[in-house]
Amino acid sequence: MTVSRPARQGDRHRSERASLVTGSSRPRPGVLVITVRGELDLSTEPLLEAAVRAATTDPATTVLVCDLSGVTFMSCGTLSILVRARGDLRERSAGLRVVAKHPGVVRVFTITGMAEALDLRPDLATACQPPSS
C-alpha cells in the first residue's frame, strides 16, 4: 500500500520522496512484521498507526516487529505510535521490536533514549529470532 501526499507550494523536492509504503508478513508463528519504506511524518504516520493498531489487537501476534529499515526520515510522532503499541502489547504479554538502519532514524531512537525501551534491532533476522532462554 502506498500513500502519497501532495507537494506544498515552494516545496520542489518533497513530492519526489513524500510517500510511504507498508506491507506485512509472518516469518514464523506468532511474529508479525510490518515493513515500512519512505518517510514517517505527520502526513504518513496515520497509515503506520492503523497497521500497528491492527497488529496489537491480533491475538495471533506475540511479537510485533516494525521494520523501519527502509525509512529515511522519522518524526518524533512515530515514537508515540510505537510507545503506545508497546504498552498495548505488554498488556497481553506480547512484545515489540523495531528495526532501523538509516543513521537519521537510528539517531531519533538514540537521542530520545528509546532504543532500548523499544528493543531496537540492527536487522530483520535478529528481530525475528525467538527470545533467548
Short mmCIF file of C-alpha atoms in Angstrom, two decimals, residues 45-56:
data_model
loop_
_atom_site.label_atom_id
_atom_site.label_comp_id
_atom_site.label_asym_id
_atom_site.label_seq_id
_atom_site.Cartn_x
_atom_site.Cartn_y
_atom_site.Cartn_z
CA GLU A 45 2.06 8.37 10.30
CA PRO A 46 -1.71 7.61 10.28
CA LEU A 47 -1.04 4.67 7.93
CA LEU A 48 1.59 3.29 10.31
CA GLU A 49 -0.71 3.86 13.27
CA ALA A 50 -3.55 1.92 11.62
CA ALA A 51 -1.28 -1.02 10.77
CA VAL A 52 0.22 -1.08 14.26
CA ARG A 53 -3.18 -0.80 15.94
CA ALA A 54 -4.49 -3.78 13.94
CA ALA A 55 -1.40 -5.81 14.84
CA THR A 56 -1.60 -5.06 18.54
#
